Coordinates of C-alpha atoms and ligand atoms in Angstrom, one line a residue:
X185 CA -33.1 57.3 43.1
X186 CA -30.9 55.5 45.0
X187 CA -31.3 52.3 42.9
X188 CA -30.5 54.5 39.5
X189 CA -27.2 55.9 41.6
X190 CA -26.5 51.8 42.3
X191 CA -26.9 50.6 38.5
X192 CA -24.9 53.6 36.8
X193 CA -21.8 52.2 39.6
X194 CA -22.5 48.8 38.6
X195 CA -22.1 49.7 34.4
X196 CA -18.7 51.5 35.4
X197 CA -17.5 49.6 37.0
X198 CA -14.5 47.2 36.2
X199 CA -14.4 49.5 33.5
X200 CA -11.1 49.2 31.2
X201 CA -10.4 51.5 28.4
X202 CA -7.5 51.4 25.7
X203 CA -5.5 54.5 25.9
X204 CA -3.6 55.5 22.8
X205 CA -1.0 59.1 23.3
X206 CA 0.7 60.4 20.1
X207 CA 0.1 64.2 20.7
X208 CA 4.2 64.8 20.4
X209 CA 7.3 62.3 20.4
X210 CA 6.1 59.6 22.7
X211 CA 4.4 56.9 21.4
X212 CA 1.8 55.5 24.6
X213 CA -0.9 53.0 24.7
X214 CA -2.3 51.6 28.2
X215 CA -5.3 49.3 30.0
X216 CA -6.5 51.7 32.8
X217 CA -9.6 50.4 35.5
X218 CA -12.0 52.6 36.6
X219 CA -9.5 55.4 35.5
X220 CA -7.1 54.9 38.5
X221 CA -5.4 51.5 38.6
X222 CA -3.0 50.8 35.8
X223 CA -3.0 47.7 34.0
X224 CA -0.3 48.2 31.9
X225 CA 1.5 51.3 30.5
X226 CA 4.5 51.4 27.5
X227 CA 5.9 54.7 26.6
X228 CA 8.0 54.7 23.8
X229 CA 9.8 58.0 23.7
X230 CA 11.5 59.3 20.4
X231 CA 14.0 62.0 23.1
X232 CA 17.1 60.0 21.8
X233 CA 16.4 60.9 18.5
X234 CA 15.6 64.5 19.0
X235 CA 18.4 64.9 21.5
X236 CA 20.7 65.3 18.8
X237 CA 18.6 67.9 17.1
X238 CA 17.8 70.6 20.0
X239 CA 13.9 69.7 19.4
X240 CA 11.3 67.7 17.5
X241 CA 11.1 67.2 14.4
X242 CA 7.4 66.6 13.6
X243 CA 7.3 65.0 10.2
X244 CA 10.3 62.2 11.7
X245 CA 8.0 62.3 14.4
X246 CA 5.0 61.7 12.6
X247 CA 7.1 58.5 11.0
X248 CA 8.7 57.0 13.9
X249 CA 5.4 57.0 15.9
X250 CA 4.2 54.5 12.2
X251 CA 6.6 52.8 13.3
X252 CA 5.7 51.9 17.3
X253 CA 2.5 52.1 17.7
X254 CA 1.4 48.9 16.6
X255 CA 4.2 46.9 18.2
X256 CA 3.0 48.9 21.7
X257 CA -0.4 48.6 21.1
X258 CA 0.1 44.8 21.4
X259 CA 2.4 45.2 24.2
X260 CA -0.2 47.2 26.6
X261 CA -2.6 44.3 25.9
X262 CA -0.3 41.7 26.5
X263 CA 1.1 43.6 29.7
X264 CA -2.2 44.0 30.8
X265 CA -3.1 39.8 30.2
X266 CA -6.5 41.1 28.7
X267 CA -8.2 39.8 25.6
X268 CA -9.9 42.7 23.0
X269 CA -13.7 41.1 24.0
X270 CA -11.9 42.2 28.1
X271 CA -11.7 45.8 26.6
X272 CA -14.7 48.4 27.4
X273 CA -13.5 51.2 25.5
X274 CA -10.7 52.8 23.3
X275 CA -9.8 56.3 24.1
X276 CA -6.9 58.4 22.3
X277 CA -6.1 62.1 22.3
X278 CA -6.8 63.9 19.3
X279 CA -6.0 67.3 20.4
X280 CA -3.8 69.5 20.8
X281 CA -0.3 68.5 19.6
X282 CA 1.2 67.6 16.5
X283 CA -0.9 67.4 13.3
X284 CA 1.1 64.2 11.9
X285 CA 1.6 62.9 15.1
X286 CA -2.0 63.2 16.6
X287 CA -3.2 61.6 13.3
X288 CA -1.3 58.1 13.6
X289 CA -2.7 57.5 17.3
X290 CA -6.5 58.8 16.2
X291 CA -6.5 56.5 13.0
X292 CA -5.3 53.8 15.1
X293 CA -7.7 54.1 17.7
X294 CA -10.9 54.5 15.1
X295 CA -9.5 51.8 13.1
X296 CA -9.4 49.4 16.6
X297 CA -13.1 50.5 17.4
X298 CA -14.4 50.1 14.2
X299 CA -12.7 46.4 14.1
X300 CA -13.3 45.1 17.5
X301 CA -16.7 47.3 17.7
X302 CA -15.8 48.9 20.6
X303 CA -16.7 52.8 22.2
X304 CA -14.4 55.4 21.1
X305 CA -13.5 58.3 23.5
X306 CA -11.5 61.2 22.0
X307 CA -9.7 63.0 24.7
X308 CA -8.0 66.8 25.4
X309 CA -4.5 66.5 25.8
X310 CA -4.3 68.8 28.7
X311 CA -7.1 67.4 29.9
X312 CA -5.5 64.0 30.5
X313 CA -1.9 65.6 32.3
X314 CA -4.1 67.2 34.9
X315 CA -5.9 63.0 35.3
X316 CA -2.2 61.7 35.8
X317 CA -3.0 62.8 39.3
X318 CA -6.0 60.6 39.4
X319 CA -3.5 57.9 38.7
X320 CA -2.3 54.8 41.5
X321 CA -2.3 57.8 44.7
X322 CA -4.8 60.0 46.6
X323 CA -7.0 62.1 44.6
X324 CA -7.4 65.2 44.6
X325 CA -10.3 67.2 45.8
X326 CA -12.8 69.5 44.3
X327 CA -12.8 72.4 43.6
X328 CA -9.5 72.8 42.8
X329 CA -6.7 75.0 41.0
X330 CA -4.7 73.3 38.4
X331 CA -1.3 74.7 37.1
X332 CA -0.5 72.7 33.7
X333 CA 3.0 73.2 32.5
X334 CA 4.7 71.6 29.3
X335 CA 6.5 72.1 26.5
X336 CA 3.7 73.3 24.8
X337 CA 1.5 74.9 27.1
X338 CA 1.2 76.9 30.5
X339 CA -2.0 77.4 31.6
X340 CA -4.4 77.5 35.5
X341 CA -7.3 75.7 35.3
X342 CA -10.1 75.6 37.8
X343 CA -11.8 72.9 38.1
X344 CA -15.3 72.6 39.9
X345 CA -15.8 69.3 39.5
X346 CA -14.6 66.4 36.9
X347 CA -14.7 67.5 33.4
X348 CA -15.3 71.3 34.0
X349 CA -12.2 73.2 32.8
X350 CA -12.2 77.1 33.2
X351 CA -9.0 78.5 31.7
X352 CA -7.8 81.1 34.2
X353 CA -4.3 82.3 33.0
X354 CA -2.9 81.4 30.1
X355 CA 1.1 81.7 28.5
X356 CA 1.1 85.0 25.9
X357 CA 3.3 83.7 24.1
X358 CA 6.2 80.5 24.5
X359 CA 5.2 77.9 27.4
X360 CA 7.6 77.4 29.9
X361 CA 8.8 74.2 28.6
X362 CA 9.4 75.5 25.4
X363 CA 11.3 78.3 27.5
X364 CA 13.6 75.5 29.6
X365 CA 14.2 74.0 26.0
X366 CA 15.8 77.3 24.6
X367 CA 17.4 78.1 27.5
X368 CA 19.2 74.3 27.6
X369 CA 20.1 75.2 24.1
X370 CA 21.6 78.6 24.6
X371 CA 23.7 76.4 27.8
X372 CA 24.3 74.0 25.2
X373 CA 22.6 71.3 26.8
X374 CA 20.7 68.4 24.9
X375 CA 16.3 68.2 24.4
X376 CA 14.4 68.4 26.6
X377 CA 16.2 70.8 28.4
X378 CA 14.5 70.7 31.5
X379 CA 15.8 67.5 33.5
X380 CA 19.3 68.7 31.9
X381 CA 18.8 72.3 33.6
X382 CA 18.1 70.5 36.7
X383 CA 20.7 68.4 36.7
X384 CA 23.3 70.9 36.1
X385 CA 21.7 73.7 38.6
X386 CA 22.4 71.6 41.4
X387 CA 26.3 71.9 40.5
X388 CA 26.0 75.8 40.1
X389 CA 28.1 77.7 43.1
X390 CA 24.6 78.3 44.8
X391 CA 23.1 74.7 44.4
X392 CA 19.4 75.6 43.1
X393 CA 17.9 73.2 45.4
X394 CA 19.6 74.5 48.8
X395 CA 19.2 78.2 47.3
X396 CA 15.4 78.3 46.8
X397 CA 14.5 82.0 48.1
X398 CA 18.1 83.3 48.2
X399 CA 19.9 85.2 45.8
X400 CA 20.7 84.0 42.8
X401 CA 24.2 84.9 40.6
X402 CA 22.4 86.1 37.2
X403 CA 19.3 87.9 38.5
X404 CA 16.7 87.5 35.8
X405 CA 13.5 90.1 35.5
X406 CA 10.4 88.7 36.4
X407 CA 7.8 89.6 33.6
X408 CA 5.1 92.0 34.6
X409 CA 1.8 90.4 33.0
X410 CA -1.4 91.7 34.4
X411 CA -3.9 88.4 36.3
X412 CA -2.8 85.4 36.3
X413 CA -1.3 85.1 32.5
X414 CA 2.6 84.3 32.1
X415 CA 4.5 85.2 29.6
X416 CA 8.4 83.3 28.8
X417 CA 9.4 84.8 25.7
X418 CA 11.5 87.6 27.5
X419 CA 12.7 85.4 30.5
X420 CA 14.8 83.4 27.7
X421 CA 15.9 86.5 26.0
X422 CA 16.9 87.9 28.8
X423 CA 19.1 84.9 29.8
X424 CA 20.6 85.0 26.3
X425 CA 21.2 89.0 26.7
X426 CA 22.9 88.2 30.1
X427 CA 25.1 85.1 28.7
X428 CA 26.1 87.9 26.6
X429 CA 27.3 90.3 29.1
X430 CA 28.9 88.2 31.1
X431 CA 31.2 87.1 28.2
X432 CA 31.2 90.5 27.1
X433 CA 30.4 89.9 23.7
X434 CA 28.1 91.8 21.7
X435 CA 24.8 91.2 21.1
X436 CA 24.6 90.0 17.7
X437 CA 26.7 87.0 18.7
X438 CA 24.9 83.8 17.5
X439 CA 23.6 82.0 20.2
X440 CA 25.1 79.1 19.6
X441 CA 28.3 80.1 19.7
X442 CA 28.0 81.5 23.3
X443 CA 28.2 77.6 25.4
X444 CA 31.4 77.0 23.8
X445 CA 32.5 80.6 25.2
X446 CA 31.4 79.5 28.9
X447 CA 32.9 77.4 31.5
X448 CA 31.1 74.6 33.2
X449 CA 30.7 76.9 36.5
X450 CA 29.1 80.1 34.7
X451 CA 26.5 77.3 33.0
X452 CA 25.3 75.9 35.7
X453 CA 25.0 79.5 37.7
X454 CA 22.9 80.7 34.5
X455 CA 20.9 77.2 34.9
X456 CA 20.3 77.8 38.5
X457 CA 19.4 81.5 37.9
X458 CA 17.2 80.4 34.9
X459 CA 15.4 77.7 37.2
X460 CA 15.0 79.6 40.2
X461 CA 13.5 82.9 38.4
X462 CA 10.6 80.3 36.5
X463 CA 9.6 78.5 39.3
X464 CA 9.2 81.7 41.0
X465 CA 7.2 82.8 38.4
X466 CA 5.0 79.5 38.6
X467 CA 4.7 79.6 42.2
X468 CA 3.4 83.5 42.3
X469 CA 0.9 83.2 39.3
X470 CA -0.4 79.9 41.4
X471 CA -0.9 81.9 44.9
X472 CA -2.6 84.6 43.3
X473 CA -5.1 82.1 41.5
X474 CA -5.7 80.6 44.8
X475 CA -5.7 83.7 46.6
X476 CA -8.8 84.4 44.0
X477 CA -10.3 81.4 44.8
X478 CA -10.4 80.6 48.4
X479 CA -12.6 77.7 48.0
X480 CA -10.2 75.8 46.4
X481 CA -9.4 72.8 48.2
X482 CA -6.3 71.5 45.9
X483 CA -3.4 72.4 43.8
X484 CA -3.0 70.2 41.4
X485 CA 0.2 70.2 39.6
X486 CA 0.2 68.6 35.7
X487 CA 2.2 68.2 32.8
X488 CA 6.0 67.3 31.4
X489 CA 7.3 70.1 33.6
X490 CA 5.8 69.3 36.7
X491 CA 8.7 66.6 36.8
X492 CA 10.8 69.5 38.4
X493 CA 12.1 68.7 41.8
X494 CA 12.3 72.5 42.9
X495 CA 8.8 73.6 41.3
X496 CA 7.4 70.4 43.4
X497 CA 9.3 71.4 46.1
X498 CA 8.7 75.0 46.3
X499 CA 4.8 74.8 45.7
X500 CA 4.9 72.6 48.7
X501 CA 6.8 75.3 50.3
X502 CA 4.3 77.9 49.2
X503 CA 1.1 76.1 50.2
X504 CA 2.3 74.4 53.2
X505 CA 1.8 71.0 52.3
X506 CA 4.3 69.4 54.2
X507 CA 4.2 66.2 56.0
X508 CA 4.5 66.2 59.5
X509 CA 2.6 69.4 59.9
X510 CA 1.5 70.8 63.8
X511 CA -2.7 70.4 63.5
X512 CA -3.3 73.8 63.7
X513 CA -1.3 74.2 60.6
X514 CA -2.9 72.3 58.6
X515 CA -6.0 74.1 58.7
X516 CA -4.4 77.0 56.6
X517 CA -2.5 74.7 54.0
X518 CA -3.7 73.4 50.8
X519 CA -2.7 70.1 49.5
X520 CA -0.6 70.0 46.6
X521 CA -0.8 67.3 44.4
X522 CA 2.0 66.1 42.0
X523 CA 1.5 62.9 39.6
X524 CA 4.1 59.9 40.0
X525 CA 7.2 61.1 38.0
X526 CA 6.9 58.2 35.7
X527 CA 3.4 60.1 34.6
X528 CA 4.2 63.9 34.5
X529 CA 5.4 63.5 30.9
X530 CA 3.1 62.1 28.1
X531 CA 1.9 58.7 28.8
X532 CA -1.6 57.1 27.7
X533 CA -2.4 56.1 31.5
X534 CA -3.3 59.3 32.0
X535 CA -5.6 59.2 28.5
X536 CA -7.7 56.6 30.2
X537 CA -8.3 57.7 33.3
X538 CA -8.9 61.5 31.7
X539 CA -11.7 59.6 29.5
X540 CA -13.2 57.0 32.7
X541 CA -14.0 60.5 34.8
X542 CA -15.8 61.7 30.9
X543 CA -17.3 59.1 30.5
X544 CA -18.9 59.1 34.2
X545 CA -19.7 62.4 34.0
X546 CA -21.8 61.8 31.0
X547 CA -19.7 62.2 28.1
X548 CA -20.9 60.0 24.9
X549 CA -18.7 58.3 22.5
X550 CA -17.4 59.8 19.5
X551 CA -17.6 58.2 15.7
X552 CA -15.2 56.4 14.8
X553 CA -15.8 56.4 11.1
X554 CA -15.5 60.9 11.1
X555 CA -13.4 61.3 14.5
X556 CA -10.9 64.2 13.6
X557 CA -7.7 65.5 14.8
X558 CA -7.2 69.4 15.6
X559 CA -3.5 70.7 16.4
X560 CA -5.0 73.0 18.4
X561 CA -8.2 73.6 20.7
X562 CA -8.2 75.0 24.7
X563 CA -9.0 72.6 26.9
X564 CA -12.3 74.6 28.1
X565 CA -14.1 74.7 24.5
X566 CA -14.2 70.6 24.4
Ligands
KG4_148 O1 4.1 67.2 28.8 P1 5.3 67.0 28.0 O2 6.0 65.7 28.2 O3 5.1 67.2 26.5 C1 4.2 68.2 26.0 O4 2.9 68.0 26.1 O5 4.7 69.3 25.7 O6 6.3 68.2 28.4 C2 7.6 68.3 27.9 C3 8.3 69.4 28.5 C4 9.7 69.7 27.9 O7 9.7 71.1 27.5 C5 10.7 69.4 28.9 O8 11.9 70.2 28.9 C6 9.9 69.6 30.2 O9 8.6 69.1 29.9 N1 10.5 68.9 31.4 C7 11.0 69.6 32.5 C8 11.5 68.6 33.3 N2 11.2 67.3 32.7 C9 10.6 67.6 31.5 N3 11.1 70.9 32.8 C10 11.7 71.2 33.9 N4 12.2 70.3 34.8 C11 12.1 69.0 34.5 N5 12.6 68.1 35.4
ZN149 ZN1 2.1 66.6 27.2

């Protein structure tokens, strides 16, 4: 037994997979080791392009990622210094995002397994935001309770062990990302809207990151939505309905007339507002999943929107994870774990690692000659 336990470490280890990333507007390929040390990561992000546009096109998308991902293909391996006989595996995530998108990554990555002969390892794109915290730091321990927030999804996610996903609360309708992108465009701010809202809270009369837990200018309703599902749709109506009142204009005004109504003060009050009310949200769905599961040993916090400095802050807050804790203290908090900035939004490291903790908990390669793409599939029916 403990000989078997000896040779399955010895095949993985040293193990270093290809990652490809397409899902959405940044085109990612990276060489990651035994799913935690980085040999090389290139991002290529399409957000200048979109900027202009309030959002992502996916068809210009689709065409710039035809573009790049050749080019930083060849730039991870280079990067890394590794040869394609050096490579153990390819892995690339083939769902969920966008159709066109997702199938320039996927066709590259059968077409590289099927030329250099290589393993092919099709990964969940939620899946690999919650590995970015396996990435370069501490890891996290089981079991644990994941929240996973992007522009396309808002989920929890309990995790017993690597590879088991249990969906626990899920978004009813837009995902908070989405919402922070809306809600940048109704403040006339540029995509993504999220580091813009940030940026411009902290100017707001309040200051969003001295304010956390005190009132706010706009008060914003907090949706009622029974367990641990969110729902945003009415958090960004709601902003748009007070813009509207504070301008005193009626409702039917287009909203995007209404930032060129506003001065610089009453957006960043509505930013702060806006940013204060969602991390709330977050941070009370996320105590009531852990309150549900007291054997969690972890939050785990994942995805393009975990890049906000007050949500990292006020989960922190809320589970007591501070630094410099008295002993007795600790015993009550719960870690909270945050990936590296740099890895929050989509990346490929993260693709890698996701597919090293697969593959070592059994997982088997996938064909490359048949390997499909699917714009949508939960993370827990992989
Ligand atoms: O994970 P991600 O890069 O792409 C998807 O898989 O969707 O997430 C993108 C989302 C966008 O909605 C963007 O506005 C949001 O992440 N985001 C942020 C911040 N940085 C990015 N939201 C709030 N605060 C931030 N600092
Ligand atoms: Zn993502």
């Amino acid at each position: 037994m403990l000989w078997l336990v000896w040779v399955n470490y010895d095949i993985i280890y040293g193990m270093k997979i290809l990652a490809i990333e397409s899902s959405c507007d940044e085109t990612a390929a990276a060489v990651v080791e035994n799913g935690t040390r980085i040999l090389s990561n290139v991002v290529v992000s399409q957000v200048d392009i979109f900027a202009a546009y309030g959002g992502v096109i996916p068809e210009v998308a689709a065409r710039s990622h035809l573009e790049t991902i050749l080019p930083v293909v060849h730039k991870a391996m280079d990067d890394a210094g590794l040869t394609k006989e050096e490579i153990d595996a390819i892995a690339v995530t083939h769902t969920p995002g966008l159709l066109g998108s997702l199938l320039i990554g996927t066709l590259t990555a059968r077409m590289l397994a099927i030329l250099w002969g290589k393993p092919l390892y099709a990964v969940h794109h939620l899946k690999s935001h919650i590995y970015a915290n396996w990435l370069d730091t501490d890891r996290p321990e089981f079991p644990l309770v994941a929240l996973v927030v992007s522009g396309g999804h808002t989920q929890i996610i309990y995790m017993q062990g690597h590879n088991q996903f249990e969906i626990i609360g899920t978004t009813r309708d837009d995902a908070v990302g989405e919402c922070f992108d809306k809600v940048a465009k109704i403040l006339g701010l540029p995509y993504p809207g999220g580091p813009a809202i940030e940026k411009l809270a902290l100017s707001s009369s309040e200051g969003a990151l001295q304010a956390w837990g005190r009132e706010v200018k706009y008060p914003l309703p907090i949706p009622k939505v029974e367990g641990l599902d969110f729902s945003f749709s009415g958090l960004k109506t709601a902003v748009l309905r007070a813009v509207q009142k504070e301008l005193g204009v009626p409702i039917n005004t287009p909203s995007y007339e209404l930032a060129g109504m506003m001065t610089e003060q009453q957006k960043a009050d509505f930013a702060a507002s806006f940013l204060e009310t969602a991390v709330k949200i977050l941070v009370e769905k996320t105590r009531q999943a852990v309150d549900e599961h007291p054997e969690a040993k972890a939050v785990v916090l994942a995805g393009g929107v975990s890049a906000s400095e007050p949500l990292r802050q006020a989960m922190k807050r809320e589970f007591g994870a501070w630094t410099g804790l008295p002993e007795e203290m600790k015993q009550v908090s719960l870690p909270v774990f945050v990936p590296e900035r740099k890895y929050t939004g989509d990346n490929a490291a993260m693709v890698g690692a996701a597919a090293f903790f697969e593959i070592e908990a059994g997982a088997q390669p996938t064909d490359p000659y048949t390997l499909n793409i699917a714009p949508r599939t939960a993370i827990s029916a992989e």
